[in-house]
Short mmCIF file of C-alpha atoms in Angstrom, two decimals:
data_model
loop_
_atom_site.label_atom_id
_atom_site.label_comp_id
_atom_site.label_asym_id
_atom_site.label_seq_id
_atom_site.Cartn_x
_atom_site.Cartn_y
_atom_site.Cartn_z
CA UNK R 1 0.00 0.00 0.00
CA UNK R 2 2.83 2.38 0.87
CA UNK R 3 4.57 1.55 -2.42
CA UNK R 4 1.35 2.19 -4.32
CA UNK R 5 0.96 5.57 -2.61
CA UNK R 6 4.50 6.55 -3.57
CA UNK R 7 3.91 5.53 -7.18
CA UNK R 8 0.66 7.52 -7.24
CA UNK R 9 2.37 10.63 -5.82
CA UNK R 10 5.25 10.40 -8.33
CA UNK R 11 2.85 9.85 -11.24
CA UNK R 12 0.73 12.83 -10.20
CA UNK R 13 3.84 15.01 -9.86
CA UNK R 14 5.13 14.05 -13.33
CA UNK R 15 1.78 14.72 -14.99
CA UNK R 16 1.37 18.00 -13.11
CA UNK R 17 4.85 19.20 -14.11
CA UNK R 18 4.33 18.22 -17.72
CA UNK R 19 1.11 20.21 -17.81
CA UNK R 20 2.84 23.29 -16.33
CA UNK R 21 5.72 23.08 -18.81
CA UNK R 22 3.33 22.50 -21.72
CA UNK R 23 1.38 25.65 -20.79
CA UNK R 24 4.63 27.57 -20.40
CA UNK R 25 5.80 26.38 -23.82
CA UNK R 26 2.48 27.44 -25.38
CA UNK R 27 2.85 30.91 -23.86
CA UNK R 28 6.40 31.11 -25.21
CA UNK R 29 5.20 30.01 -28.63
CA UNK R 30 2.58 32.75 -28.69
CA UNK R 31 4.90 35.38 -27.23
CA UNK R 32 7.58 34.66 -29.84
CA UNK R 33 5.18 34.35 -32.76
CA UNK R 34 6.15 30.70 -33.33
CA UNK R 35 3.98 28.29 -35.25
CA UNK R 36 4.40 25.28 -33.00
CA UNK R 37 1.87 23.06 -34.72
CA UNK R 38 2.76 19.92 -36.57
CA UNK R 39 -0.79 19.73 -37.97
CA UNK R 40 -0.40 19.64 -41.76
CA UNK R 41 -3.79 20.98 -42.92
CA UNK R 42 -5.36 24.43 -42.59
CA UNK R 43 -8.38 26.39 -43.73
CA UNK R 44 -7.27 30.01 -44.30
CA UNK R 45 -9.56 33.04 -44.57
CA UNK R 46 -8.40 36.56 -45.52
CA UNK R 47 -10.24 39.86 -45.97
CA UNK R 48 -9.32 43.51 -46.42
CA UNK R 49 -8.89 46.27 -48.97
CA UNK R 50 -7.29 46.50 -52.40
CA UNK R 51 -5.88 49.28 -54.56
CA UNK R 52 -6.12 49.05 -58.36
CA UNK R 53 -3.74 50.62 -60.83
CA UNK R 54 -3.40 50.08 -64.56
CA UNK R 55 -4.15 51.81 -67.83
CA UNK R 56 -6.25 54.53 -66.17
CA UNK R 57 -3.08 55.56 -64.29
CA UNK R 58 -1.30 57.36 -67.13
CA UNK R 59 0.82 59.75 -65.06
CA UNK R 60 1.73 58.09 -61.74
CA UNK R 61 1.35 54.89 -59.77
CA UNK R 62 -0.94 56.44 -57.14
CA UNK R 63 -3.79 58.61 -58.31
CA UNK R 64 -4.66 61.98 -56.80
CA UNK R 65 -8.23 60.69 -56.39
CA UNK R 66 -6.93 57.78 -54.30
CA UNK R 67 -10.33 56.82 -52.90
CA UNK R 68 -11.67 56.07 -56.38
CA UNK R 69 -9.24 53.16 -56.69
CA UNK R 70 -9.73 51.47 -53.29
CA UNK R 71 -12.15 48.58 -52.77
CA UNK R 72 -12.52 45.26 -50.94
CA UNK R 73 -11.50 41.63 -51.31
CA UNK R 74 -11.98 38.32 -49.52
CA UNK R 75 -10.25 34.96 -49.89
CA UNK R 76 -10.70 31.42 -48.63
CA UNK R 77 -8.30 28.55 -49.18
CA UNK R 78 -6.95 25.17 -48.16
CA UNK R 79 -3.28 25.02 -47.09
CA UNK R 80 -1.06 21.98 -46.58
CA UNK R 81 2.54 21.46 -45.48
CA UNK R 82 4.87 20.23 -48.24
CA UNK R 83 7.98 18.13 -47.46
CA UNK R 84 9.11 20.49 -44.66
CA UNK R 85 7.51 22.88 -42.16
CA UNK R 86 9.21 25.74 -44.03
CA UNK R 87 7.09 25.21 -47.15
CA UNK R 88 3.31 25.16 -47.56
CA UNK R 89 1.04 25.07 -50.61
CA UNK R 90 -2.34 26.79 -50.70
CA UNK R 91 -5.23 26.46 -53.15
CA UNK R 92 -7.49 29.49 -52.74
CA UNK R 93 -10.27 31.53 -54.31
CA UNK R 94 -10.25 35.33 -54.14
CA UNK R 95 -13.35 37.47 -54.70
CA UNK R 96 -13.20 41.25 -54.86
CA UNK R 97 -14.17 44.46 -56.57
CA UNK R 98 -11.82 46.67 -58.58
CA UNK R 99 -12.55 50.18 -59.76
CA UNK R 100 -10.85 53.20 -61.29
CA UNK R 101 -11.88 56.66 -62.43
CA UNK R 102 -9.70 59.21 -64.19
CA UNK R 103 -9.72 61.65 -67.11
CA UNK R 104 -13.26 60.88 -68.22
CA UNK R 105 -12.89 57.10 -68.16
CA UNK R 106 -14.08 54.77 -65.42
CA UNK R 107 -14.58 51.09 -64.81
CA UNK R 108 -15.85 48.76 -62.12
CA UNK R 109 -15.69 44.99 -61.94
CA UNK R 110 -16.12 42.04 -59.61
CA UNK R 111 -13.45 39.41 -60.06
CA UNK R 112 -13.37 35.74 -59.09
CA UNK R 113 -9.81 34.46 -58.97
CA UNK R 114 -8.70 30.88 -58.19
CA UNK R 115 -5.03 30.78 -57.11
CA UNK R 116 -2.29 28.28 -56.41
CA UNK R 117 0.17 29.76 -53.89
CA UNK R 118 3.43 28.61 -52.28
CA UNK R 119 4.24 29.99 -48.82
CA UNK R 120 7.83 29.95 -47.56
CA UNK R 121 8.66 30.39 -43.87
CA UNK R 122 12.41 31.18 -43.75
CA UNK R 123 13.00 31.51 -39.98
CA UNK R 124 12.96 28.86 -37.25
CA UNK R 125 13.92 29.17 -33.55
CA UNK R 126 13.50 27.42 -30.22
CA UNK R 127 10.94 28.51 -27.67
CA UNK R 128 12.18 29.39 -24.17
CA UNK R 129 12.02 26.56 -21.62
CA UNK R 130 11.28 24.13 -24.44
CA UNK R 131 13.65 21.21 -24.93
CA UNK R 132 12.26 20.45 -28.36
CA UNK R 133 12.98 20.89 -32.04
CA UNK R 134 12.97 24.33 -33.60
CA UNK R 135 9.61 25.87 -34.42
CA UNK R 136 8.73 27.97 -37.43
CA UNK R 137 8.42 31.73 -36.96
CA UNK R 138 5.20 33.06 -38.47
CA UNK R 139 6.86 35.41 -40.99
CA UNK R 140 6.43 34.16 -44.56
CA UNK R 141 6.84 35.07 -48.22
CA UNK R 142 4.51 33.81 -50.92
CA UNK R 143 4.26 33.56 -54.68
CA UNK R 144 2.04 31.89 -57.21
CA UNK R 145 -0.38 32.32 -60.09
CA UNK R 146 -4.09 32.48 -60.74
CA UNK R 147 -6.78 33.33 -63.28
CA UNK R 148 -9.14 36.29 -62.85
CA UNK R 149 -12.65 35.95 -64.28
CA UNK R 150 -14.39 39.31 -64.52
CA UNK R 151 -17.25 41.20 -66.10
CA UNK R 152 -16.21 44.81 -66.53
CA UNK R 153 -18.55 47.81 -66.69
CA UNK R 154 -16.96 50.65 -68.67
CA UNK R 155 -18.33 54.15 -68.17
CA UNK R 156 -17.01 56.37 -70.96
CA UNK R 157 -18.23 59.72 -69.74
CA UNK R 158 -17.34 61.80 -72.77
CA UNK R 159 -19.50 59.57 -74.97
CA UNK R 160 -22.20 59.26 -72.30
CA UNK R 161 -22.37 55.47 -72.56
CA UNK R 162 -21.72 52.39 -70.45
CA UNK R 163 -20.34 49.25 -72.04
CA UNK R 164 -19.62 45.78 -70.67
CA UNK R 165 -16.88 43.33 -71.49
CA UNK R 166 -15.77 40.01 -70.00
CA UNK R 167 -12.17 38.90 -69.52
CA UNK R 168 -10.29 35.78 -68.44
CA UNK R 169 -6.88 37.00 -67.31
CA UNK R 170 -3.82 35.09 -66.01
CA UNK R 171 -2.22 36.75 -62.99
CA UNK R 172 1.00 36.42 -61.04
CA UNK R 173 0.82 36.93 -57.25
CA UNK R 174 3.47 37.57 -54.62
CA UNK R 175 3.69 39.15 -51.18
CA UNK R 176 4.49 38.66 -47.50
CA UNK R 177 2.64 38.08 -44.28
CA UNK R 178 2.84 37.14 -40.61
CA UNK R 179 0.82 34.65 -38.58
CA UNK R 180 0.89 34.03 -34.84
CA UNK R 181 -0.44 30.98 -33.02
CA UNK R 182 -3.30 31.72 -30.64
CA UNK R 183 -3.79 28.04 -29.85
CA UNK R 184 -2.79 24.71 -31.35
CA UNK R 185 -5.56 25.06 -33.92
CA UNK R 186 -5.93 28.82 -34.46
CA UNK R 187 -3.62 31.40 -36.04
CA UNK R 188 -4.22 35.11 -36.71
CA UNK R 189 -2.17 37.53 -38.76
CA UNK R 190 -1.97 39.98 -41.63
CA UNK R 191 -0.85 39.86 -45.25
CA UNK R 192 0.30 42.29 -47.96
CA UNK R 193 0.24 41.23 -51.60
CA UNK R 194 0.50 42.33 -55.21
CA UNK R 195 -1.10 40.80 -58.31
CA UNK R 196 -0.45 41.75 -61.91
CA UNK R 197 -1.42 40.54 -65.38
CA UNK R 198 1.00 38.02 -66.89
CA UNK R 199 2.17 39.43 -70.23
CA UNK R 200 0.82 42.60 -71.84
CA UNK R 201 -2.72 43.91 -72.11
CA UNK R 202 -5.00 42.48 -74.78
CA UNK R 203 -8.70 42.74 -75.56
CA UNK R 204 -9.53 39.71 -73.42
CA UNK R 205 -6.51 39.77 -71.07
CA UNK R 206 -6.81 42.76 -68.72
CA UNK R 207 -8.43 43.84 -65.47
CA UNK R 208 -9.95 47.19 -66.46
CA UNK R 209 -11.24 46.90 -70.04
CA UNK R 210 -8.49 49.20 -71.35
CA UNK R 211 -6.57 50.13 -73.46
CA UNK R 212 -9.50 49.22 -75.72
CA UNK R 213 -11.80 52.25 -75.56
CA UNK R 214 -14.60 52.74 -78.14
CA UNK R 215 -13.17 54.70 -81.07
CA UNK R 216 -9.84 55.27 -79.33
CA UNK R 217 -7.14 52.64 -78.76
CA UNK R 218 -4.62 53.73 -76.14
CA UNK R 219 -1.29 52.11 -75.32
CA UNK R 220 -0.61 50.74 -71.83
CA UNK R 221 1.76 52.62 -69.55
CA UNK R 222 1.17 50.48 -66.45
CA UNK R 223 0.72 46.74 -66.17
CA UNK R 224 -2.79 46.08 -64.85
CA UNK R 225 -2.63 45.00 -61.23
CA UNK R 226 -3.78 45.56 -57.68
CA UNK R 227 -2.39 45.56 -54.15
CA UNK R 228 -4.10 43.78 -51.26
CA UNK R 229 -3.78 44.40 -47.52
CA UNK R 230 -5.84 42.35 -45.09
CA UNK R 231 -6.11 40.24 -41.98
CA UNK R 232 -5.91 36.44 -42.02
CA UNK R 233 -7.22 33.63 -39.84
CA UNK R 234 -6.20 29.98 -40.12
CA UNK R 235 -7.75 26.89 -38.56
CA UNK R 236 -5.41 23.87 -38.36
CA UNK R 237 -6.71 20.33 -38.43
#
């Protein structure tokens, strides 16, 4: 009986200490922005604002009427670890509105854009009080490609008419972000990105309906594209 009591006390002490250290490690992971999970699958949701620039911007990258080029976007995707914790692949779908208005020409469109993205996490470090393998820091770079499907409304003010055109446009995407573990299954963060048309503008390969304007073909000074800035949430499973 005495031996059993001793074994029970030792077992309780070991379990209690492990629980304390596990909680301490989790706090260290969150405090240092480490992604401590080994769970390979994630559902990722992003939302925020975008800024369009393209053929309407004929003088500078940022327009004086900045507000006329800002709109919204949202994205949902499935992410999985590839080969190493430093590399993840994400299949996602972005939905958003783009708009521009300058010098008598305007457009507005809603785009649906499926993407295939690679995320690279370059930094790994150990958490304090954690005798374990290195964990991935939540800073990452990403790059990939997608296709934007859009129906564009063109408002040519000088001719007092509104036209519509549809485009299917290949895009290249790259950017950077940061995610921090809130728990073993939840991460929150932010992301900044840039998307632009692959190749030059064409009648069916653009984001804004230009340079094809009724009765007036204009050359492209800027590659059609848009910036995104938003918050992200990921659920690991």
